[in-house]
Amino acid sequence: MSTIAAISTGQAAGGIGIVRISGENALPIADAVFRAHSGKSLQTLGGYRAALGTVMAGDVAVDEAIATVFRAPKSYTGEDVVELSCHGGLFVTRQVLRAVLQSGAVPAEAGEFTKRAFLNGKLDLTEAEAVMQLIGAQGEQASLAALGALDGLLSQRIAEISANLKAVSAALAAWVDYPDEEIEDLSDETIAKTLDGSTAALEQLISRFDSGRAVLEGVDTAIVGKPNVGKSTLMNLLTGTEKSIVTEIAGTTRDVVEETANVGGITLRLSDTAGLRETTDSVERIGVARARKKIERAALILAVFDASVPLTQEDEALIALCKGKKAVALLNKSDLPQAFGKAALDAAFSHVVCVSAKARTGLDALETAIADILGTADFDPSAATLMNERQLACCRAALQNLQEAKAALDGGLTRDAVNVSIDAAIEDLDTLTGARATESVVNEIFSRFCVGK
Ligand code: GDP
């Protein structure tokens, strides 16, 4: 396999920039560009050793750097690895990479270091996917959950389920394959117990998916309400920026402005909207149309009402649009005398909170309502969490096969027929962890990584 290299740190000026080299020629290639001040060749160093020296492009010194040596298999990829930690200027790190490539390394593809780690058995697919989640994590809960998966929490959970099924499958297969031997048949009760236990475990993982996703990826959130109820003010409060324009003229927030806010550890991807009023103004009409679409697409809706004036037809239209959706009603301007109370919205919304975007009150109640709606209130980042649709699909497929196995058992079909479905479920779980994933699936997963990881 070729020796690969890439800049593994962010593509921006920084204190340190790391060029990572991995493969069987990592040490000779690093030696070709690196002159240790001690005069020693890197090839004489053991694993986890570092040397200070100069990176050379031919006869020209490019940078002072520290070379850290990792010996196979004790490295991230499981191969020999050298990391050249140089000064973090973009130009400098690129020069160092160029020198390394000229000495025989090939540019690493997106995710190739982690892919090699997977192929060398350093981590399974769920752990590799956790690496990606961890890099993209925007909040504490998300990083804790990703770190848990990286530690193998999900793999272990899947391995437990799979091991129970494999035990039953092996016993059934032995009984079917060696009818003449005195092998004791498993009782229906024993088989049913394992099937039920595994089914429950998978159902639990699947039921946690939505809240896990909310924690890991954030939630598409629409802030809606007629003009002037305080949407922009609320958005600015939540995001802590002044990005959307706040004015006292009705209908001035004309476009959809995307921002993120962190509310109680959950990332909300917010969109400000132009209000829901039908209008003859062509510019604003585009905004209104987008707002309607946004409601359809949003996973969470913050519906804002001005509680200091009576509800209008426009408010009623909004209430109708929000019905049956995951929506919080916000009675804004609660610092002013109230024209109506929570009771007016109780019928349409499961959660109604009084806030004042201007006086910055009511945010705790909003936080609680959001966590309650998304099911993130009692989300435990230290429990096994499915991280993406691929993993969910594998679990669903396994679940269906277990249900078929149970139906076969209940229907009095042969042990062989029961076992076909159990084996199919085991295969689904192996696909999840990557023990059986096809090359194209593996390639697809790693292509979504960044270069250098
Ligand atoms: P939008 O059109 O829904 O985005 O509303 P804005 O955020 O632009 O607010 C409209 C007006 O209401 C502005 O003058 C805000 O200062 C005012 N406003 C917003 N929130 C509150 C609040 O909680 N209390 C009071 N008294 N005024 C508010």
XYZ file of C-alpha atoms and ligand atoms in Angstrom:
481
model
C 0.000 0.000 0.000
C 1.307 3.466 -0.864
C 2.640 5.893 1.706
C 0.290 8.861 2.012
C 0.693 12.394 3.317
C -1.520 15.382 4.000
C -1.803 18.485 6.144
C -3.826 17.245 9.120
C -4.475 20.580 10.809
C -7.029 23.214 9.721
C -6.407 25.117 6.514
C -5.766 28.438 8.221
C -2.843 30.218 9.822
C -2.247 28.774 13.291
C 0.405 28.172 15.917
C 1.243 24.701 14.630
C 0.598 22.938 11.337
C 0.979 19.170 11.156
C 1.935 17.214 8.056
C 1.142 13.563 8.613
C 2.834 10.755 6.714
C 1.576 7.168 6.941
C 2.662 3.944 5.272
C 5.539 1.517 5.095
C 7.904 4.178 3.725
C 6.877 6.886 6.172
C 10.248 6.854 7.950
C 12.564 6.870 4.898
C 10.413 9.557 3.253
C 10.492 11.696 6.405
C 14.248 11.158 6.628
C 14.625 12.467 3.078
C 13.182 15.854 4.057
C 14.106 16.123 7.739
C 17.550 16.884 9.206
C 17.474 16.269 12.952
C 19.691 18.655 14.886
C 21.077 15.656 16.717
C 22.257 14.251 13.395
C 20.283 11.044 13.968
C 18.144 9.445 11.299
C 14.445 9.143 12.211
C 14.707 5.497 11.206
C 16.830 4.889 14.291
C 14.103 6.225 16.595
C 11.606 4.004 18.369
C 7.861 4.669 18.504
C 6.573 7.720 20.373
C 9.951 9.451 19.972
C 10.384 12.985 18.690
C 13.261 14.978 17.239
C 13.820 18.666 16.582
C 15.238 19.555 13.200
C 14.945 21.333 9.872
C 12.642 20.432 7.006
C 14.473 20.691 3.683
C 13.147 21.020 0.156
C 16.242 19.864 -1.666
C 19.004 22.132 -0.328
C 16.626 24.824 0.845
C 15.528 24.960 4.478
C 11.725 25.320 4.649
C 11.003 25.295 8.379
C 12.096 24.223 11.835
C 9.922 21.324 12.927
C 9.453 18.512 15.381
C 9.169 15.049 13.880
C 7.210 12.553 15.962
C 7.629 8.886 15.115
C 4.914 6.256 15.592
C 5.826 2.659 14.833
C 3.319 0.194 13.390
C 1.002 -1.034 14.740
C 0.972 1.548 17.534
C -0.210 4.528 15.528
C -3.520 6.063 14.476
C -3.520 4.187 11.164
C -1.772 1.073 12.414
C 1.072 1.792 9.947
C 4.389 3.576 10.462
C 3.544 7.250 10.884
C 5.652 10.399 11.088
C 4.054 13.701 12.028
C 5.991 16.837 11.168
C 4.810 19.630 13.460
C 5.890 22.831 11.776
C 5.024 26.486 12.141
C 1.373 26.912 11.335
C 1.555 29.295 8.396
C -0.401 28.047 5.389
C 2.511 28.637 3.008
C 5.002 26.874 5.265
C 2.889 23.757 5.848
C 2.192 23.515 2.114
C 5.915 23.754 1.379
C 6.606 20.965 3.867
C 3.867 18.799 2.325
C 5.260 19.462 -1.151
C 8.745 18.361 -0.040
C 7.261 15.179 1.448
C 5.336 14.425 -1.748
C 8.440 15.015 -3.851
C 10.216 12.429 -1.723
C 7.770 9.721 -2.691
C 4.564 10.047 -0.647
C 1.221 10.381 -2.470
C -1.475 12.850 -1.412
C -3.946 11.269 1.027
C -7.565 11.121 -0.075
C -10.380 12.413 2.126
C -10.551 10.312 5.274
C -7.778 7.995 4.117
C -5.870 7.951 7.417
C -9.013 6.901 9.278
C -9.924 4.458 6.520
C -6.536 2.773 6.916
C -7.107 2.686 10.681
C -10.393 0.875 9.969
C -8.822 -1.528 7.471
C -6.052 -2.282 9.959
C -8.602 -3.060 12.675
C -7.743 -0.043 14.849
C -11.388 1.003 14.961
C -14.690 -0.248 13.570
C -17.079 1.685 11.358
C -19.111 3.150 14.221
C -15.913 4.410 15.829
C -14.721 5.889 12.534
C -18.066 7.629 12.119
C -17.664 8.908 15.671
C -14.381 10.542 14.663
C -16.306 12.527 12.075
C -19.012 13.441 14.589
C -16.421 14.557 17.100
C -14.725 16.831 14.580
C -18.077 18.412 13.711
C -19.411 18.595 17.297
C -20.698 22.041 18.199
C -21.627 21.547 21.828
C -20.725 19.664 24.967
C -23.494 17.055 24.729
C -22.624 16.357 21.093
C -18.928 15.937 21.800
C -19.610 13.691 24.811
C -21.900 11.446 22.768
C -19.374 11.287 19.904
C -16.567 10.542 22.325
C -18.657 7.735 23.824
C -19.081 6.191 20.382
C -15.376 6.627 19.682
C -14.697 4.735 22.886
C -16.749 1.894 21.463
C -19.999 2.348 23.411
C -22.158 1.651 20.376
C -19.914 -1.160 19.089
C -20.056 -2.857 22.472
C -23.833 -2.603 22.624
C -24.148 -4.057 19.124
C -21.579 -6.743 19.938
C -23.622 -7.816 22.992
C -26.816 -8.109 20.971
C -24.984 -9.920 18.209
C -23.228 -12.346 20.600
C -26.554 -13.476 22.095
C -27.980 -14.080 18.646
C -24.857 -15.898 17.482
C -25.052 -18.253 20.452
C -28.613 -19.213 19.558
C -27.801 -19.438 15.857
C -24.828 -21.740 16.477
C -26.852 -24.024 18.723
C -29.679 -24.208 16.200
C -27.286 -24.846 13.331
C -25.573 -27.667 15.234
C -28.899 -29.281 15.987
C -30.045 -28.996 12.354
C -26.715 -30.073 10.848
C -26.031 -33.052 13.098
C -29.382 -34.725 13.579
C -27.723 -37.994 14.614
C -25.705 -36.500 17.438
C -27.307 -36.164 20.818
C -27.405 -32.405 20.722
C -30.104 -30.943 22.874
C -32.539 -28.746 21.008
C -33.008 -25.253 22.408
C -36.485 -24.863 23.821
C -38.895 -22.448 22.180
C -38.779 -20.442 25.402
C -34.991 -20.053 25.272
C -35.066 -18.927 21.648
C -37.994 -16.571 22.283
C -36.230 -15.046 25.272
C -33.138 -14.188 23.235
C -35.223 -12.862 20.355
C -37.303 -10.698 22.700
C -34.258 -9.369 24.536
C -32.457 -8.477 21.309
C -35.596 -6.923 19.864
C -36.021 -4.732 22.939
C -32.385 -3.656 22.824
C -32.658 -2.654 19.159
C -35.950 -0.865 19.758
C -34.325 1.133 22.525
C -31.468 2.209 20.254
C -33.908 3.161 17.502
C -36.162 5.106 19.870
C -33.203 7.185 21.025
C -32.227 8.068 17.461
C -34.207 11.294 17.087
C -33.094 12.797 20.377
C -29.519 11.617 19.745
C -29.632 13.228 16.337
C -30.901 16.469 17.847
C -27.972 16.448 20.256
C -25.362 15.420 17.689
C -26.424 17.352 14.637
C -28.600 20.168 15.907
C -32.194 20.860 14.922
C -33.622 22.793 11.999
C -35.695 25.414 13.740
C -38.099 27.934 12.278
C -38.957 31.131 14.121
C -42.350 32.202 12.830
C -44.876 34.894 13.645
C -46.518 37.850 12.009
C -44.464 41.034 11.569
C -43.406 42.973 14.640
C -44.043 40.326 17.277
C -40.325 40.275 18.117
C -38.865 37.436 16.027
C -35.662 39.280 15.153
C -35.194 40.445 18.720
C -35.670 36.879 19.948
C -33.282 35.517 17.357
C -30.640 38.057 18.282
C -31.095 37.136 21.907
C -30.696 33.415 21.186
C -27.739 33.774 18.864
C -26.100 36.641 20.699
C -25.569 38.529 17.452
C -27.159 41.414 15.634
C -27.309 39.681 12.282
C -30.976 40.183 11.493
C -32.155 43.745 11.182
C -34.559 44.934 13.870
C -36.758 47.927 13.088
C -40.106 49.219 14.266
C -41.649 49.180 10.798
C -43.850 46.118 10.301
C -42.473 43.569 7.856
C -38.869 44.676 7.658
C -37.219 41.308 8.118
C -37.499 40.410 4.498
C -35.320 37.429 3.926
C -34.508 34.177 5.625
C -31.330 34.639 7.626
C -29.704 31.450 8.867
C -27.956 31.379 12.232
C -27.279 28.839 14.922
C -27.985 29.166 18.611
C -27.076 26.920 21.502
C -30.052 26.475 23.801
C -29.387 24.243 26.785
C -26.591 22.389 24.973
C -28.691 21.775 21.840
C -27.736 23.483 18.592
C -30.724 25.120 16.945
C -30.285 26.052 13.314
C -32.512 29.096 13.253
C -34.062 30.859 10.367
C -35.633 34.244 10.742
C -38.630 34.702 8.523
C -40.563 37.461 6.908
C -43.668 36.824 8.927
C -46.760 35.112 7.702
C -48.788 38.038 6.487
C -50.031 37.739 2.925
C -48.745 40.833 1.239
C -48.826 42.620 -2.082
C -45.217 43.682 -1.724
C -43.368 41.374 -4.138
C -40.082 41.360 -2.229
C -41.781 40.381 0.967
C -43.975 37.791 -0.700
C -40.903 35.739 -1.524
C -39.978 35.844 2.149
C -43.469 34.749 3.194
C -43.443 31.839 0.780
C -40.103 30.741 2.184
C -41.417 31.035 5.723
C -44.296 28.698 4.903
C -41.877 26.210 3.381
C -39.651 26.557 6.395
C -42.497 25.503 8.682
C -43.029 22.408 6.578
C -39.352 21.493 6.679
C -38.476 22.505 10.235
C -38.033 19.881 12.927
C -38.873 22.470 15.581
C -40.994 25.610 15.388
C -40.820 28.603 17.669
C -44.125 30.390 17.059
C -43.968 33.945 18.372
C -47.023 35.974 19.432
C -47.254 39.528 20.745
C -49.087 39.053 24.038
C -49.534 42.789 24.529
C -52.181 43.004 21.809
C -55.115 40.674 21.069
C -54.595 37.732 18.695
C -55.394 38.510 15.057
C -56.457 36.429 12.077
C -52.829 36.144 11.044
C -52.002 34.657 14.420
C -54.861 32.213 14.005
C -53.531 31.200 10.591
C -50.140 30.517 12.141
C -51.699 28.508 14.951
C -53.423 26.344 12.349
C -50.132 25.796 10.484
C -48.355 24.729 13.674
C -50.973 22.236 14.754
C -49.609 18.729 15.144
C -46.023 19.940 14.700
C -43.220 20.038 17.245
C -43.843 23.648 18.201
C -43.407 25.952 21.170
C -45.697 28.997 21.416
C -43.899 32.041 22.787
C -45.994 34.797 24.327
C -43.533 37.584 23.722
C -43.511 41.107 25.157
C -44.596 39.733 28.519
C -42.934 42.813 30.054
C -45.953 44.799 28.805
C -49.560 44.554 30.088
C -51.031 41.313 28.686
C -53.954 41.287 26.234
C -54.333 37.501 26.484
C -52.832 34.649 28.464
C -51.433 31.161 27.945
C -54.894 29.629 27.985
C -55.594 31.109 24.549
C -52.943 28.827 23.011
C -53.099 25.794 25.256
C -55.407 23.913 22.919
C -53.100 24.158 19.902
C -49.642 23.921 21.501
C -48.252 21.345 23.913
C -45.843 23.974 25.212
C -46.605 27.674 25.783
C -44.037 29.939 27.449
C -44.088 33.607 28.413
C -40.955 35.475 27.363
C -39.702 38.964 26.830
C -37.099 39.029 24.110
C -36.402 42.640 24.952
C -36.104 42.196 28.741
C -34.378 38.811 28.226
C -36.734 36.875 30.481
C -38.353 33.460 30.127
C -35.378 31.768 28.476
C -35.132 29.006 31.089
C -38.741 28.029 30.456
C -38.063 28.063 26.715
C -35.016 25.839 27.204
C -37.047 23.343 29.227
C -39.886 23.324 26.689
C -37.484 22.691 23.794
C -35.666 19.880 25.610
C -39.030 18.333 26.449
C -40.309 18.463 22.870
C -37.095 17.085 21.375
C -36.767 14.396 24.026
C -33.292 15.658 24.845
C -34.170 16.452 28.467
C -33.142 13.025 29.656
C -30.739 12.238 26.857
C -27.781 10.400 28.301
C -24.614 11.055 26.285
C -22.912 8.178 28.057
C -25.366 5.628 26.622
C -24.937 3.989 23.214
C -26.291 6.264 20.491
C -26.925 5.624 16.801
C -25.221 8.455 14.959
C -26.552 8.451 11.432
C -29.146 7.131 8.982
C -26.869 4.308 7.877
C -26.642 2.928 11.386
C -30.379 3.414 11.883
C -31.158 1.530 8.664
C -28.975 -1.409 9.786
C -30.759 -1.541 13.146
C -34.180 -1.385 11.509
C -33.268 -4.191 9.118
C -31.990 -6.329 12.004
C -35.155 -5.614 13.968
C -37.340 -6.698 11.088
C -35.409 -9.935 10.699
C -35.796 -10.655 14.411
C -39.524 -10.065 14.129
C -39.619 -12.529 11.241
C -37.652 -15.052 13.300
C -40.158 -14.649 16.118
C -43.081 -15.070 13.732
C -41.478 -18.241 12.333
C -40.980 -19.575 15.844
C -44.533 -18.719 16.927
C -45.879 -20.168 13.680
C -44.215 -23.501 14.412
C -41.877 -23.375 11.390
C -38.683 -25.454 11.315
C -35.624 -24.490 13.343
C -33.890 -23.923 10.021
C -36.442 -21.320 8.984
C -36.089 -19.511 12.312
C -32.336 -19.508 11.981
C -32.338 -18.016 8.479
C -33.890 -14.834 9.898
C -31.603 -14.804 12.938
C -28.559 -15.071 10.661
C -29.886 -12.240 8.516
C -30.202 -10.064 11.629
C -26.621 -10.905 12.636
C -25.489 -9.885 9.152
C -27.280 -6.535 9.493
C -25.464 -5.889 12.767
C -22.139 -6.872 11.195
C -22.830 -4.363 8.444
C -23.414 -1.721 11.093
C -20.052 -2.242 12.752
C -18.268 -2.781 9.451
C -17.360 -6.414 10.117
C -19.119 -7.191 6.842
C -19.552 -3.830 5.114
C -18.938 -3.828 1.378
C -16.074 -1.853 -0.115
C -18.416 0.675 -1.694
C -20.126 1.368 1.639
C -16.755 1.828 3.302
C -15.536 4.131 0.525
C -18.726 6.159 0.704
C -18.374 6.676 4.455
C -14.756 7.796 4.335
C -15.243 10.062 1.349
C -17.298 12.307 3.637
C -14.274 12.913 5.866
C -11.929 15.807 5.378
C -8.474 15.365 3.849
C -5.866 14.872 6.556
C -8.176 12.922 8.910
P -40.187 40.980 14.013
O -40.783 41.789 12.913
O -41.112 39.923 14.463
O -38.832 40.459 13.685
O -40.052 41.948 15.281
P -38.789 42.747 15.822
O -37.865 41.833 16.523
O -38.257 43.583 14.728
O -39.481 43.631 16.947
C -40.500 44.561 16.661
C -40.546 45.586 17.764
O -40.966 44.971 18.972
C -39.217 46.237 18.048
O -39.443 47.582 18.347
C -38.717 45.508 19.252
O -37.858 46.299 20.060
C -40.030 45.257 19.997
N -39.932 44.089 20.874
C -39.452 42.861 20.584
N -39.517 42.066 21.660
C -40.076 42.785 22.669
C -40.402 42.506 24.045
O -40.192 41.417 24.570
N -40.956 43.522 24.750
C -41.200 44.740 24.211
N -41.743 45.647 24.986
N -40.904 45.039 22.937
C -40.337 44.076 22.164
